[in-house]
């Protein structure tokens, strides 16, 4: 048998309790400290092990054995703080829940007319370039109010951000680096001179600004497609809203 039980006693016992029996030769000198079981004896040899000595002191009992005196009784153990950490991974439960959601067809809302049109637009216009990136055209609504001039609001936002940069040169440097990276990656390009004066209702100047994180050491760039043009219509207001994925 590789293991009988846990160390006994399970908690250390105040050694002062044993001073009552200091005149006795104990079977275990360190019986007040947790330790492994050395040997397991059956009930058939109990009478041969135990002798006639018997003492009762302060609620404790001392019994004499051929190995020495054995102390029995209830004592107050030294308090222990046990810290138990439990880690749980619910990946299987999460995936199973998603499976049942997919199976519950009756609870799936049918697409609205605009959601269907938006999905069809994606299927018809999406493409993939040589780097593996997907590209899709803006899903403009077929009938919507016209855009007005958006240049003035974009210039106003530009002046606001310049004032921020004047107070925070490091932010300006990081923002400039972001714009250079965008140009290199082909995410944006300079407007050709012959396209600067296009009609207001067929163009939109997209304001953008940095939003720092809580620590202030990083930021993300927000492109404000909800900025309203002179007619009160924004770029987002011209786009269809697709289904939730």
PDB file of C-alpha atoms in Angstrom:
ATOM      1  CA  UNK A   1       0.000   0.000   0.000  1.00  0.00           C
ATOM      2  CA  UNK A   2       1.820   3.158  -1.201  1.00  0.00           C
ATOM      3  CA  UNK A   3      -0.152   5.540   1.038  1.00  0.00           C
ATOM      4  CA  UNK A   4      -2.331   4.932   4.107  1.00  0.00           C
ATOM      5  CA  UNK A   5      -3.685   8.428   4.712  1.00  0.00           C
ATOM      6  CA  UNK A   6      -2.559  12.042   4.900  1.00  0.00           C
ATOM      7  CA  UNK A   7      -0.040  13.266   7.461  1.00  0.00           C
ATOM      8  CA  UNK A   8      -1.386  13.148  11.029  1.00  0.00           C
ATOM      9  CA  UNK A   9      -2.253  15.278  12.855  1.00  0.00           C
ATOM     10  CA  UNK A  10      -3.452  17.340   9.905  1.00  0.00           C
ATOM     11  CA  UNK A  11      -2.535  20.595  11.693  1.00  0.00           C
ATOM     12  CA  UNK A  12       0.313  21.294  14.153  1.00  0.00           C
ATOM     13  CA  UNK A  13      -0.710  21.019  17.840  1.00  0.00           C
ATOM     14  CA  UNK A  14       0.506  23.504  20.448  1.00  0.00           C
ATOM     15  CA  UNK A  15       3.482  21.750  22.098  1.00  0.00           C
ATOM     16  CA  UNK A  16       2.574  23.242  25.501  1.00  0.00           C
ATOM     17  CA  UNK A  17      -0.337  20.801  25.671  1.00  0.00           C
ATOM     18  CA  UNK A  18       2.141  17.928  26.063  1.00  0.00           C
ATOM     19  CA  UNK A  19       3.847  19.487  29.103  1.00  0.00           C
ATOM     20  CA  UNK A  20       1.195  17.804  31.255  1.00  0.00           C
ATOM     21  CA  UNK A  21       2.706  14.458  30.276  1.00  0.00           C
ATOM     22  CA  UNK A  22       6.386  15.451  30.348  1.00  0.00           C
ATOM     23  CA  UNK A  23       7.111  12.729  32.921  1.00  0.00           C
ATOM     24  CA  UNK A  24       5.900  10.046  30.517  1.00  0.00           C
ATOM     25  CA  UNK A  25       7.906   8.432  27.725  1.00  0.00           C
ATOM     26  CA  UNK A  26       5.774   9.094  24.665  1.00  0.00           C
ATOM     27  CA  UNK A  27       5.534   6.683  21.739  1.00  0.00           C
ATOM     28  CA  UNK A  28       6.086   9.619  19.385  1.00  0.00           C
ATOM     29  CA  UNK A  29       8.346  12.457  20.528  1.00  0.00           C
ATOM     30  CA  UNK A  30       7.071  14.731  17.748  1.00  0.00           C
ATOM     31  CA  UNK A  31       3.469  13.570  17.890  1.00  0.00           C
ATOM     32  CA  UNK A  32       2.316  17.208  17.949  1.00  0.00           C
ATOM     33  CA  UNK A  33       3.750  17.776  14.437  1.00  0.00           C
ATOM     34  CA  UNK A  34       2.132  16.430  11.241  1.00  0.00           C
ATOM     35  CA  UNK A  35       3.972  13.382   9.923  1.00  0.00           C
ATOM     36  CA  UNK A  36       3.492  10.257   7.802  1.00  0.00           C
ATOM     37  CA  UNK A  37       2.128   6.990   9.181  1.00  0.00           C
ATOM     38  CA  UNK A  38       5.079   4.657   9.839  1.00  0.00           C
ATOM     39  CA  UNK A  39       3.239   1.367  10.268  1.00  0.00           C
ATOM     40  CA  UNK A  40      -0.349   0.088  10.123  1.00  0.00           C
ATOM     41  CA  UNK A  41      -1.337  -2.609  12.656  1.00  0.00           C
ATOM     42  CA  UNK A  42      -4.576  -4.577  12.652  1.00  0.00           C
ATOM     43  CA  UNK A  43      -7.113  -4.867  15.473  1.00  0.00           C
ATOM     44  CA  UNK A  44      -5.988  -8.446  16.110  1.00  0.00           C
ATOM     45  CA  UNK A  45      -2.747  -7.247  17.749  1.00  0.00           C
ATOM     46  CA  UNK A  46      -4.305  -4.332  19.667  1.00  0.00           C
ATOM     47  CA  UNK A  47      -4.525  -6.238  22.984  1.00  0.00           C
ATOM     48  CA  UNK A  48      -0.877  -7.275  22.702  1.00  0.00           C
ATOM     49  CA  UNK A  49       0.260  -3.691  22.060  1.00  0.00           C
ATOM     50  CA  UNK A  50      -1.697  -1.876  24.771  1.00  0.00           C
ATOM     51  CA  UNK A  51      -0.664  -2.104  28.439  1.00  0.00           C
ATOM     52  CA  UNK A  52      -2.583  -1.282  31.611  1.00  0.00           C
ATOM     53  CA  UNK A  53      -1.400   2.333  32.158  1.00  0.00           C
ATOM     54  CA  UNK A  54      -4.147   4.928  31.906  1.00  0.00           C
ATOM     55  CA  UNK A  55      -4.227   8.674  32.751  1.00  0.00           C
ATOM     56  CA  UNK A  56      -6.865  11.411  32.262  1.00  0.00           C
ATOM     57  CA  UNK A  57      -5.599  14.998  32.500  1.00  0.00           C
ATOM     58  CA  UNK A  58      -7.263  18.235  31.261  1.00  0.00           C
ATOM     59  CA  UNK A  59      -9.546  16.417  28.841  1.00  0.00           C
ATOM     60  CA  UNK A  60      -6.701  14.374  27.358  1.00  0.00           C
ATOM     61  CA  UNK A  61      -6.138  10.660  27.804  1.00  0.00           C
ATOM     62  CA  UNK A  62      -2.753   8.918  27.974  1.00  0.00           C
ATOM     63  CA  UNK A  63      -2.703   5.185  27.241  1.00  0.00           C
ATOM     64  CA  UNK A  64       0.350   3.039  27.858  1.00  0.00           C
ATOM     65  CA  UNK A  65       1.599   0.807  25.030  1.00  0.00           C
ATOM     66  CA  UNK A  66       4.664  -1.298  24.372  1.00  0.00           C
ATOM     67  CA  UNK A  67       5.966   1.561  22.218  1.00  0.00           C
ATOM     68  CA  UNK A  68       5.408   4.214  24.894  1.00  0.00           C
ATOM     69  CA  UNK A  69       2.507   6.385  25.980  1.00  0.00           C
ATOM     70  CA  UNK A  70      -0.074   7.409  23.386  1.00  0.00           C
ATOM     71  CA  UNK A  71      -1.977  10.690  23.823  1.00  0.00           C
ATOM     72  CA  UNK A  72      -5.629  10.809  22.782  1.00  0.00           C
ATOM     73  CA  UNK A  73      -8.154  13.633  22.856  1.00  0.00           C
ATOM     74  CA  UNK A  74      -9.245  16.884  21.276  1.00  0.00           C
ATOM     75  CA  UNK A  75      -6.864  19.846  21.130  1.00  0.00           C
ATOM     76  CA  UNK A  76      -6.863  23.271  19.522  1.00  0.00           C
ATOM     77  CA  UNK A  77      -4.649  23.160  16.457  1.00  0.00           C
ATOM     78  CA  UNK A  78      -2.517  26.057  15.283  1.00  0.00           C
ATOM     79  CA  UNK A  79      -4.598  28.012  12.786  1.00  0.00           C
ATOM     80  CA  UNK A  80      -3.688  27.573   9.149  1.00  0.00           C
ATOM     81  CA  UNK A  81      -4.609  29.551   6.083  1.00  0.00           C
ATOM     82  CA  UNK A  82      -5.143  27.339   3.054  1.00  0.00           C
ATOM     83  CA  UNK A  83      -5.202  29.001  -0.356  1.00  0.00           C
ATOM     84  CA  UNK A  84      -6.818  27.048  -3.133  1.00  0.00           C
ATOM     85  CA  UNK A  85      -6.674  28.217  -6.737  1.00  0.00           C
ATOM     86  CA  UNK A  86      -9.072  26.879  -9.302  1.00  0.00           C
ATOM     87  CA  UNK A  87      -8.752  27.432 -13.027  1.00  0.00           C
ATOM     88  CA  UNK A  88     -11.652  26.658 -15.307  1.00  0.00           C
ATOM     89  CA  UNK A  89     -11.772  26.499 -19.087  1.00  0.00           C
ATOM     90  CA  UNK A  90     -15.255  26.669 -20.547  1.00  0.00           C
ATOM     91  CA  UNK A  91     -14.221  26.406 -24.193  1.00  0.00           C
ATOM     92  CA  UNK A  92     -16.200  23.189 -24.718  1.00  0.00           C
ATOM     93  CA  UNK A  93     -19.312  24.605 -23.055  1.00  0.00           C
ATOM     94  CA  UNK A  94     -18.981  27.805 -25.102  1.00  0.00           C
ATOM     95  CA  UNK A  95     -18.658  25.923 -28.381  1.00  0.00           C
ATOM     96  CA  UNK A  96     -21.579  23.666 -27.430  1.00  0.00           C
ATOM     97  CA  UNK A  97     -23.708  26.722 -26.672  1.00  0.00           C
ATOM     98  CA  UNK A  98     -22.821  28.175 -30.094  1.00  0.00           C
ATOM     99  CA  UNK A  99     -23.759  24.833 -31.680  1.00  0.00           C
ATOM    100  CA  UNK A 100     -27.217  24.883 -30.116  1.00  0.00           C
ATOM    101  CA  UNK A 101     -27.678  28.502 -31.195  1.00  0.00           C
ATOM    102  CA  UNK A 102     -26.971  27.453 -34.777  1.00  0.00           C
ATOM    103  CA  UNK A 103     -29.370  24.521 -34.453  1.00  0.00           C
ATOM    104  CA  UNK A 104     -32.223  26.698 -33.174  1.00  0.00           C
ATOM    105  CA  UNK A 105     -33.282  27.856 -36.620  1.00  0.00           C
ATOM    106  CA  UNK A 106     -36.655  29.075 -35.381  1.00  0.00           C
ATOM    107  CA  UNK A 107     -34.958  31.762 -33.253  1.00  0.00           C
ATOM    108  CA  UNK A 108     -32.940  33.209 -36.145  1.00  0.00           C
ATOM    109  CA  UNK A 109     -34.436  36.448 -37.383  1.00  0.00           C
ATOM    110  CA  UNK A 110     -34.821  36.681 -41.165  1.00  0.00           C
ATOM    111  CA  UNK A 111     -32.737  39.345 -42.884  1.00  0.00           C
ATOM    112  CA  UNK A 112     -34.345  42.688 -43.566  1.00  0.00           C
ATOM    113  CA  UNK A 113     -34.469  43.916 -47.155  1.00  0.00           C
ATOM    114  CA  UNK A 114     -31.455  46.170 -46.533  1.00  0.00           C
ATOM    115  CA  UNK A 115     -29.456  43.398 -44.825  1.00  0.00           C
ATOM    116  CA  UNK A 116     -30.097  41.108 -47.787  1.00  0.00           C
ATOM    117  CA  UNK A 117     -29.068  43.850 -50.227  1.00  0.00           C
ATOM    118  CA  UNK A 118     -25.917  44.483 -48.196  1.00  0.00           C
ATOM    119  CA  UNK A 119     -24.946  40.803 -48.258  1.00  0.00           C
ATOM    120  CA  UNK A 120     -25.562  40.588 -52.016  1.00  0.00           C
ATOM    121  CA  UNK A 121     -23.442  43.711 -52.500  1.00  0.00           C
ATOM    122  CA  UNK A 122     -20.568  42.066 -50.632  1.00  0.00           C
ATOM    123  CA  UNK A 123     -20.789  38.870 -52.700  1.00  0.00           C
ATOM    124  CA  UNK A 124     -20.825  40.839 -55.958  1.00  0.00           C
ATOM    125  CA  UNK A 125     -18.067  43.358 -55.210  1.00  0.00           C
ATOM    126  CA  UNK A 126     -15.521  41.805 -52.855  1.00  0.00           C
ATOM    127  CA  UNK A 127     -12.044  40.950 -54.130  1.00  0.00           C
ATOM    128  CA  UNK A 128      -8.738  39.718 -52.756  1.00  0.00           C
ATOM    129  CA  UNK A 129      -5.394  41.269 -53.630  1.00  0.00           C
ATOM    130  CA  UNK A 130      -1.981  39.624 -54.015  1.00  0.00           C
ATOM    131  CA  UNK A 131      -1.249  39.975 -50.282  1.00  0.00           C
ATOM    132  CA  UNK A 132      -4.404  38.077 -49.334  1.00  0.00           C
ATOM    133  CA  UNK A 133      -6.309  41.117 -48.078  1.00  0.00           C
ATOM    134  CA  UNK A 134     -10.013  41.381 -48.809  1.00  0.00           C
ATOM    135  CA  UNK A 135     -11.447  44.552 -50.354  1.00  0.00           C
ATOM    136  CA  UNK A 136     -15.080  45.504 -50.828  1.00  0.00           C
ATOM    137  CA  UNK A 137     -16.802  48.596 -52.209  1.00  0.00           C
ATOM    138  CA  UNK A 138     -18.844  50.825 -49.953  1.00  0.00           C
ATOM    139  CA  UNK A 139     -22.453  49.546 -49.760  1.00  0.00           C
ATOM    140  CA  UNK A 140     -24.182  52.804 -50.665  1.00  0.00           C
ATOM    141  CA  UNK A 141     -27.936  52.983 -50.325  1.00  0.00           C
ATOM    142  CA  UNK A 142     -29.704  53.269 -53.655  1.00  0.00           C
ATOM    143  CA  UNK A 143     -31.967  56.044 -52.430  1.00  0.00           C
ATOM    144  CA  UNK A 144     -30.794  58.479 -49.732  1.00  0.00           C
ATOM    145  CA  UNK A 145     -30.318  62.177 -49.089  1.00  0.00           C
ATOM    146  CA  UNK A 146     -27.393  63.779 -50.873  1.00  0.00           C
ATOM    147  CA  UNK A 147     -24.107  64.607 -49.195  1.00  0.00           C
ATOM    148  CA  UNK A 148     -23.252  68.261 -48.786  1.00  0.00           C
ATOM    149  CA  UNK A 149     -19.867  69.914 -48.457  1.00  0.00           C
ATOM    150  CA  UNK A 150     -17.628  68.176 -45.915  1.00  0.00           C
ATOM    151  CA  UNK A 151     -14.394  70.083 -46.537  1.00  0.00           C
ATOM    152  CA  UNK A 152     -15.066  72.825 -43.960  1.00  0.00           C
ATOM    153  CA  UNK A 153     -15.712  70.409 -41.083  1.00  0.00           C
ATOM    154  CA  UNK A 154     -12.601  68.406 -42.031  1.00  0.00           C
ATOM    155  CA  UNK A 155     -10.456  71.562 -42.028  1.00  0.00           C
ATOM    156  CA  UNK A 156     -11.939  72.590 -38.660  1.00  0.00           C
ATOM    157  CA  UNK A 157     -11.055  69.177 -37.190  1.00  0.00           C
ATOM    158  CA  UNK A 158      -7.555  69.502 -38.689  1.00  0.00           C
ATOM    159  CA  UNK A 159      -6.990  72.791 -36.849  1.00  0.00           C
ATOM    160  CA  UNK A 160      -8.171  71.159 -33.602  1.00  0.00           C
ATOM    161  CA  UNK A 161      -5.747  68.281 -33.937  1.00  0.00           C
ATOM    162  CA  UNK A 162      -2.895  70.647 -34.807  1.00  0.00           C
ATOM    163  CA  UNK A 163      -3.462  72.460 -31.503  1.00  0.00           C
ATOM    164  CA  UNK A 164      -3.211  69.103 -29.705  1.00  0.00           C
ATOM    165  CA  UNK A 165       0.016  68.299 -31.528  1.00  0.00           C
ATOM    166  CA  UNK A 166       1.498  71.673 -30.544  1.00  0.00           C
ATOM    167  CA  UNK A 167       1.046  70.709 -26.887  1.00  0.00           C
ATOM    168  CA  UNK A 168       2.259  67.143 -27.399  1.00  0.00           C
ATOM    169  CA  UNK A 169       5.125  66.867 -29.943  1.00  0.00           C
ATOM    170  CA  UNK A 170       5.645  63.147 -29.245  1.00  0.00           C
ATOM    171  CA  UNK A 171       2.023  62.486 -30.202  1.00  0.00           C
ATOM    172  CA  UNK A 172       2.565  64.413 -33.434  1.00  0.00           C
ATOM    173  CA  UNK A 173       5.642  62.311 -34.262  1.00  0.00           C
ATOM    174  CA  UNK A 174       3.764  59.057 -33.669  1.00  0.00           C
ATOM    175  CA  UNK A 175       0.777  60.293 -35.679  1.00  0.00           C
ATOM    176  CA  UNK A 176       3.030  61.337 -38.545  1.00  0.00           C
ATOM    177  CA  UNK A 177       4.599  57.873 -38.480  1.00  0.00           C
ATOM    178  CA  UNK A 178       1.121  56.334 -38.646  1.00  0.00           C
ATOM    179  CA  UNK A 179       0.269  58.381 -41.747  1.00  0.00           C
ATOM    180  CA  UNK A 180       3.545  57.442 -43.429  1.00  0.00           C
ATOM    181  CA  UNK A 181       2.832  53.762 -42.734  1.00  0.00           C
ATOM    182  CA  UNK A 182      -0.666  54.141 -44.184  1.00  0.00           C
ATOM    183  CA  UNK A 183       0.798  55.613 -47.368  1.00  0.00           C
ATOM    184  CA  UNK A 184       3.384  52.826 -47.696  1.00  0.00           C
ATOM    185  CA  UNK A 185       0.761  50.123 -47.135  1.00  0.00           C
ATOM    186  CA  UNK A 186      -1.522  51.651 -49.750  1.00  0.00           C
ATOM    187  CA  UNK A 187      -4.358  52.281 -47.306  1.00  0.00           C
ATOM    188  CA  UNK A 188      -4.498  55.923 -48.455  1.00  0.00           C
ATOM    189  CA  UNK A 189      -3.081  58.043 -51.261  1.00  0.00           C
ATOM    190  CA  UNK A 190      -2.734  61.709 -52.176  1.00  0.00           C
ATOM    191  CA  UNK A 191      -5.647  63.174 -54.146  1.00  0.00           C
ATOM    192  CA  UNK A 192      -4.673  64.046 -57.741  1.00  0.00           C
ATOM    193  CA  UNK A 193      -5.028  67.758 -58.477  1.00  0.00           C
ATOM    194  CA  UNK A 194      -7.719  67.133 -61.080  1.00  0.00           C
ATOM    195  CA  UNK A 195      -9.922  65.473 -58.426  1.00  0.00           C
ATOM    196  CA  UNK A 196      -9.687  68.131 -55.712  1.00  0.00           C
ATOM    197  CA  UNK A 197     -12.611  70.214 -56.997  1.00  0.00           C
ATOM    198  CA  UNK A 198     -15.120  67.403 -57.554  1.00  0.00           C
ATOM    199  CA  UNK A 199     -18.787  68.097 -56.697  1.00  0.00           C
ATOM    200  CA  UNK A 200     -19.495  68.056 -52.953  1.00  0.00           C
ATOM    201  CA  UNK A 201     -22.251  65.440 -53.265  1.00  0.00           C
ATOM    202  CA  UNK A 202     -19.848  62.914 -54.812  1.00  0.00           C
ATOM    203  CA  UNK A 203     -16.977  63.263 -52.339  1.00  0.00           C
ATOM    204  CA  UNK A 204     -16.455  63.192 -48.583  1.00  0.00           C
ATOM    205  CA  UNK A 205     -13.571  64.531 -46.519  1.00  0.00           C
ATOM    206  CA  UNK A 206     -13.108  62.032 -43.692  1.00  0.00           C
ATOM    207  CA  UNK A 207     -11.955  63.628 -40.398  1.00  0.00           C
ATOM    208  CA  UNK A 208      -9.636  61.562 -38.218  1.00  0.00           C
ATOM    209  CA  UNK A 209      -8.000  61.942 -34.820  1.00  0.00           C
ATOM    210  CA  UNK A 210      -5.933  59.904 -32.319  1.00  0.00           C
ATOM    211  CA  UNK A 211      -7.507  58.316 -29.236  1.00  0.00           C
ATOM    212  CA  UNK A 212      -4.835  57.425 -26.619  1.00  0.00           C
ATOM    213  CA  UNK A 213      -5.175  54.420 -24.299  1.00  0.00           C
ATOM    214  CA  UNK A 214      -5.428  54.802 -20.510  1.00  0.00           C
ATOM    215  CA  UNK A 215      -1.669  54.826 -19.981  1.00  0.00           C
ATOM    216  CA  UNK A 216      -1.185  57.303 -22.832  1.00  0.00           C
ATOM    217  CA  UNK A 217       1.720  55.418 -24.412  1.00  0.00           C
ATOM    218  CA  UNK A 218      -0.290  54.132 -27.387  1.00  0.00           C
ATOM    219  CA  UNK A 219      -3.215  55.357 -29.450  1.00  0.00           C
ATOM    220  CA  UNK A 220      -5.609  54.240 -32.124  1.00  0.00           C
ATOM    221  CA  UNK A 221      -6.792  56.377 -35.018  1.00  0.00           C
ATOM    222  CA  UNK A 222     -10.517  57.001 -35.343  1.00  0.00           C
ATOM    223  CA  UNK A 223     -11.925  57.888 -38.761  1.00  0.00           C
ATOM    224  CA  UNK A 224     -15.156  59.781 -38.170  1.00  0.00           C
ATOM    225  CA  UNK A 225     -17.581  58.592 -40.831  1.00  0.00           C
ATOM    226  CA  UNK A 226     -20.432  60.038 -38.753  1.00  0.00           C
ATOM    227  CA  UNK A 227     -19.275  63.640 -39.235  1.00  0.00           C
ATOM    228  CA  UNK A 228     -22.166  65.481 -40.884  1.00  0.00           C
ATOM    229  CA  UNK A 229     -21.778  67.405 -44.118  1.00  0.00           C
ATOM    230  CA  UNK A 230     -23.457  70.760 -44.805  1.00  0.00           C
ATOM    231  CA  UNK A 231     -26.757  68.992 -45.612  1.00  0.00           C
ATOM    232  CA  UNK A 232     -26.739  67.124 -42.290  1.00  0.00           C
ATOM    233  CA  UNK A 233     -25.927  63.826 -44.045  1.00  0.00           C
ATOM    234  CA  UNK A 234     -22.836  61.829 -43.070  1.00  0.00           C
ATOM    235  CA  UNK A 235     -20.927  59.157 -44.966  1.00  0.00           C
ATOM    236  CA  UNK A 236     -22.251  56.503 -42.563  1.00  0.00           C
ATOM    237  CA  UNK A 237     -25.770  57.746 -43.236  1.00  0.00           C
ATOM    238  CA  UNK A 238     -25.317  56.903 -46.928  1.00  0.00           C
ATOM    239  CA  UNK A 239     -24.266  53.303 -46.247  1.00  0.00           C
ATOM    240  CA  UNK A 240     -26.431  50.237 -45.808  1.00  0.00           C
ATOM    241  CA  UNK A 241     -26.292  48.382 -42.494  1.00  0.00           C
ATOM    242  CA  UNK A 242     -25.575  44.674 -42.870  1.00  0.00           C
ATOM    243  CA  UNK A 243     -26.703  41.776 -40.661  1.00  0.00           C
ATOM    244  CA  UNK A 244     -25.013  40.980 -37.363  1.00  0.00           C
ATOM    245  CA  UNK A 245     -22.451  38.214 -37.784  1.00  0.00           C
TER     246      UNK A 245
END
